[in-house]
Amino acid sequence: MNPNDPLADDLRRRLRDSEAQLDSRTAARLRAARRAALQSAAAGPGRNFTPLWATACSAVAVAVIAGVVLQSAPSDPETAVQDTADADTELYENLEMLEFYENLEFYEWLAAQDAAGPA
């Protein structure tokens, strides 16, 4: 960041102004947190590391999830298209059955007319 940047200067000024308005307890807590962060950084990068077992568990979890996803996905794209077509056909047949039941009274009347003979 450029030290002569007017935006950075404005941000620094606002930060100092807001810091001056803090109560003493909050300011003390912020100073303690800053000291702890500086001590942690000075201790070196080896202090805050992810344990090897956590990394290994994460890798196993990712592998299991990938396996489940790949296992459930169809291996052949044509199979996926056929499955979709079968589902569409089944939906269309269900819609035809619904239309049949919606017009059931008409079909009953028509059957009655055939049974009565020609008029």
PDB file of C-alpha atoms in Angstrom:
ATOM      1  CA  MET A   1       0.000   0.000   0.000  1.00  0.00           C
ATOM      2  CA  ASN A   2       1.288   3.397  -0.916  1.00  0.00           C
ATOM      3  CA  PRO A   3       1.972   5.492   2.246  1.00  0.00           C
ATOM      4  CA  ASN A   4       0.929   8.644   0.360  1.00  0.00           C
ATOM      5  CA  ASP A   5      -2.417   7.215  -0.704  1.00  0.00           C
ATOM      6  CA  PRO A   6      -5.211   9.624   0.328  1.00  0.00           C
ATOM      7  CA  LEU A   7      -7.623   6.725   0.877  1.00  0.00           C
ATOM      8  CA  ALA A   8      -5.165   4.997   3.221  1.00  0.00           C
ATOM      9  CA  ASP A   9      -4.568   8.271   5.081  1.00  0.00           C
ATOM     10  CA  ASP A  10      -8.312   8.745   5.504  1.00  0.00           C
ATOM     11  CA  LEU A  11      -8.722   5.174   6.782  1.00  0.00           C
ATOM     12  CA  ARG A  12      -5.854   5.585   9.272  1.00  0.00           C
ATOM     13  CA  ARG A  13      -7.359   8.845  10.544  1.00  0.00           C
ATOM     14  CA  ARG A  14     -10.805   7.263  10.976  1.00  0.00           C
ATOM     15  CA  LEU A  15      -9.286   4.264  12.746  1.00  0.00           C
ATOM     16  CA  ARG A  16      -7.406   6.486  15.184  1.00  0.00           C
ATOM     17  CA  ASP A  17     -10.534   8.569  15.786  1.00  0.00           C
ATOM     18  CA  SER A  18     -12.618   5.479  16.517  1.00  0.00           C
ATOM     19  CA  GLU A  19      -9.834   4.081  18.723  1.00  0.00           C
ATOM     20  CA  ALA A  20      -9.877   7.268  20.788  1.00  0.00           C
ATOM     21  CA  GLN A  21     -13.600   6.773  21.432  1.00  0.00           C
ATOM     22  CA  LEU A  22     -13.198   3.251  22.903  1.00  0.00           C
ATOM     23  CA  ASP A  23     -13.681   2.691  26.590  1.00  0.00           C
ATOM     24  CA  SER A  24     -10.634   1.590  28.582  1.00  0.00           C
ATOM     25  CA  ARG A  25     -11.802  -2.029  29.023  1.00  0.00           C
ATOM     26  CA  THR A  26     -12.296  -2.576  25.271  1.00  0.00           C
ATOM     27  CA  ALA A  27      -8.990  -0.876  24.473  1.00  0.00           C
ATOM     28  CA  ALA A  28      -7.198  -3.160  26.958  1.00  0.00           C
ATOM     29  CA  ARG A  29      -8.792  -6.247  25.413  1.00  0.00           C
ATOM     30  CA  LEU A  30      -7.755  -5.117  21.933  1.00  0.00           C
ATOM     31  CA  ARG A  31      -4.166  -4.527  23.093  1.00  0.00           C
ATOM     32  CA  ALA A  32      -4.076  -8.009  24.678  1.00  0.00           C
ATOM     33  CA  ALA A  33      -5.376  -9.591  21.469  1.00  0.00           C
ATOM     34  CA  ARG A  34      -2.772  -7.707  19.431  1.00  0.00           C
ATOM     35  CA  ARG A  35       0.026  -8.891  21.758  1.00  0.00           C
ATOM     36  CA  ALA A  36      -1.180 -12.489  21.509  1.00  0.00           C
ATOM     37  CA  ALA A  37      -1.275 -12.282  17.713  1.00  0.00           C
ATOM     38  CA  LEU A  38       2.217 -10.805  17.563  1.00  0.00           C
ATOM     39  CA  GLN A  39       3.578 -13.509  19.908  1.00  0.00           C
ATOM     40  CA  SER A  40       1.965 -16.224  17.833  1.00  0.00           C
ATOM     41  CA  ALA A  41       3.451 -14.789  14.634  1.00  0.00           C
ATOM     42  CA  ALA A  42       6.881 -14.468  16.259  1.00  0.00           C
ATOM     43  CA  ALA A  43       6.775 -18.126  17.338  1.00  0.00           C
ATOM     44  CA  GLY A  44       7.072 -19.147  13.702  1.00  0.00           C
ATOM     45  CA  PRO A  45       4.962 -20.957  11.153  1.00  0.00           C
ATOM     46  CA  GLY A  46       5.350 -24.379  12.795  1.00  0.00           C
ATOM     47  CA  ARG A  47       3.236 -23.415  15.763  1.00  0.00           C
ATOM     48  CA  ASN A  48      -0.104 -23.096  14.034  1.00  0.00           C
ATOM     49  CA  PHE A  49      -0.308 -26.099  11.724  1.00  0.00           C
ATOM     50  CA  THR A  50      -3.076 -28.497  10.820  1.00  0.00           C
ATOM     51  CA  PRO A  51      -2.391 -31.939  12.301  1.00  0.00           C
ATOM     52  CA  LEU A  52      -1.574 -34.656   9.797  1.00  0.00           C
ATOM     53  CA  TRP A  53      -4.559 -36.751  10.883  1.00  0.00           C
ATOM     54  CA  ALA A  54      -6.947 -33.874  10.091  1.00  0.00           C
ATOM     55  CA  THR A  55      -5.517 -33.556   6.590  1.00  0.00           C
ATOM     56  CA  ALA A  56      -5.719 -37.322   6.073  1.00  0.00           C
ATOM     57  CA  CYS A  57      -9.341 -37.431   7.287  1.00  0.00           C
ATOM     58  CA  SER A  58     -10.247 -34.602   4.937  1.00  0.00           C
ATOM     59  CA  ALA A  59      -8.650 -36.426   2.005  1.00  0.00           C
ATOM     60  CA  VAL A  60     -10.535 -39.633   2.840  1.00  0.00           C
ATOM     61  CA  ALA A  61     -13.818 -37.724   3.135  1.00  0.00           C
ATOM     62  CA  VAL A  62     -13.292 -36.101  -0.266  1.00  0.00           C
ATOM     63  CA  ALA A  63     -12.468 -39.481  -1.815  1.00  0.00           C
ATOM     64  CA  VAL A  64     -15.593 -41.090  -0.339  1.00  0.00           C
ATOM     65  CA  ILE A  65     -17.822 -38.266  -1.548  1.00  0.00           C
ATOM     66  CA  ALA A  66     -16.271 -38.417  -5.017  1.00  0.00           C
ATOM     67  CA  GLY A  67     -16.812 -42.176  -5.094  1.00  0.00           C
ATOM     68  CA  VAL A  68     -20.465 -41.866  -4.137  1.00  0.00           C
ATOM     69  CA  VAL A  69     -21.058 -39.177  -6.752  1.00  0.00           C
ATOM     70  CA  LEU A  70     -19.297 -41.157  -9.476  1.00  0.00           C
ATOM     71  CA  GLN A  71     -21.079 -44.370  -8.493  1.00  0.00           C
ATOM     72  CA  SER A  72     -24.513 -42.752  -8.643  1.00  0.00           C
ATOM     73  CA  ALA A  73     -23.866 -41.014 -11.961  1.00  0.00           C
ATOM     74  CA  PRO A  74     -24.671 -43.075 -15.067  1.00  0.00           C
ATOM     75  CA  SER A  75     -21.528 -44.240 -16.820  1.00  0.00           C
ATOM     76  CA  ASP A  76     -23.114 -44.038 -20.254  1.00  0.00           C
ATOM     77  CA  PRO A  77     -24.592 -40.730 -21.454  1.00  0.00           C
ATOM     78  CA  GLU A  78     -27.055 -42.640 -23.661  1.00  0.00           C
ATOM     79  CA  THR A  79     -28.357 -44.399 -20.547  1.00  0.00           C
ATOM     80  CA  ALA A  80     -28.985 -41.029 -18.939  1.00  0.00           C
ATOM     81  CA  VAL A  81     -30.872 -39.868 -22.044  1.00  0.00           C
ATOM     82  CA  GLN A  82     -32.895 -43.094 -22.093  1.00  0.00           C
ATOM     83  CA  ASP A  83     -33.715 -42.745 -18.395  1.00  0.00           C
ATOM     84  CA  THR A  84     -34.951 -39.214 -19.042  1.00  0.00           C
ATOM     85  CA  ALA A  85     -37.008 -40.384 -22.020  1.00  0.00           C
ATOM     86  CA  ASP A  86     -38.528 -43.190 -19.924  1.00  0.00           C
ATOM     87  CA  ALA A  87     -39.433 -40.713 -17.208  1.00  0.00           C
ATOM     88  CA  ASP A  88     -41.000 -38.397 -19.786  1.00  0.00           C
ATOM     89  CA  THR A  89     -43.002 -41.292 -21.270  1.00  0.00           C
ATOM     90  CA  GLU A  90     -44.221 -42.318 -17.829  1.00  0.00           C
ATOM     91  CA  LEU A  91     -45.262 -38.738 -17.083  1.00  0.00           C
ATOM     92  CA  TYR A  92     -47.120 -38.524 -20.393  1.00  0.00           C
ATOM     93  CA  GLU A  93     -48.923 -41.819 -19.698  1.00  0.00           C
ATOM     94  CA  ASN A  94     -49.920 -40.543 -16.264  1.00  0.00           C
ATOM     95  CA  LEU A  95     -51.289 -37.381 -17.859  1.00  0.00           C
ATOM     96  CA  GLU A  96     -53.309 -39.494 -20.340  1.00  0.00           C
ATOM     97  CA  MET A  97     -54.753 -41.501 -17.433  1.00  0.00           C
ATOM     98  CA  LEU A  98     -55.644 -38.285 -15.652  1.00  0.00           C
ATOM     99  CA  GLU A  99     -57.412 -37.038 -18.785  1.00  0.00           C
ATOM    100  CA  PHE A 100     -59.293 -40.352 -19.005  1.00  0.00           C
ATOM    101  CA  TYR A 101     -60.556 -40.021 -15.432  1.00  0.00           C
ATOM    102  CA  GLU A 102     -61.486 -36.377 -15.969  1.00  0.00           C
ATOM    103  CA  ASN A 103     -63.688 -37.471 -18.906  1.00  0.00           C
ATOM    104  CA  LEU A 104     -64.992 -40.635 -17.243  1.00  0.00           C
ATOM    105  CA  GLU A 105     -68.617 -39.433 -17.245  1.00  0.00           C
ATOM    106  CA  PHE A 106     -68.443 -38.904 -21.004  1.00  0.00           C
ATOM    107  CA  TYR A 107     -67.105 -42.422 -21.540  1.00  0.00           C
ATOM    108  CA  GLU A 108     -69.857 -43.873 -19.305  1.00  0.00           C
ATOM    109  CA  TRP A 109     -72.489 -41.949 -21.279  1.00  0.00           C
ATOM    110  CA  LEU A 110     -70.961 -43.167 -24.540  1.00  0.00           C
ATOM    111  CA  ALA A 111     -71.024 -46.784 -23.340  1.00  0.00           C
ATOM    112  CA  ALA A 112     -74.660 -46.352 -22.315  1.00  0.00           C
ATOM    113  CA  GLN A 113     -75.531 -45.040 -25.794  1.00  0.00           C
ATOM    114  CA  ASP A 114     -73.872 -48.062 -27.445  1.00  0.00           C
ATOM    115  CA  ALA A 115     -75.783 -50.412 -25.119  1.00  0.00           C
ATOM    116  CA  ALA A 116     -79.105 -48.744 -25.939  1.00  0.00           C
ATOM    117  CA  GLY A 117     -78.604 -49.309 -29.631  1.00  0.00           C
ATOM    118  CA  PRO A 118     -79.053 -46.945 -32.542  1.00  0.00           C
ATOM    119  CA  ALA A 119     -81.445 -44.077 -32.029  1.00  0.00           C
TER     120      ALA A 119
END
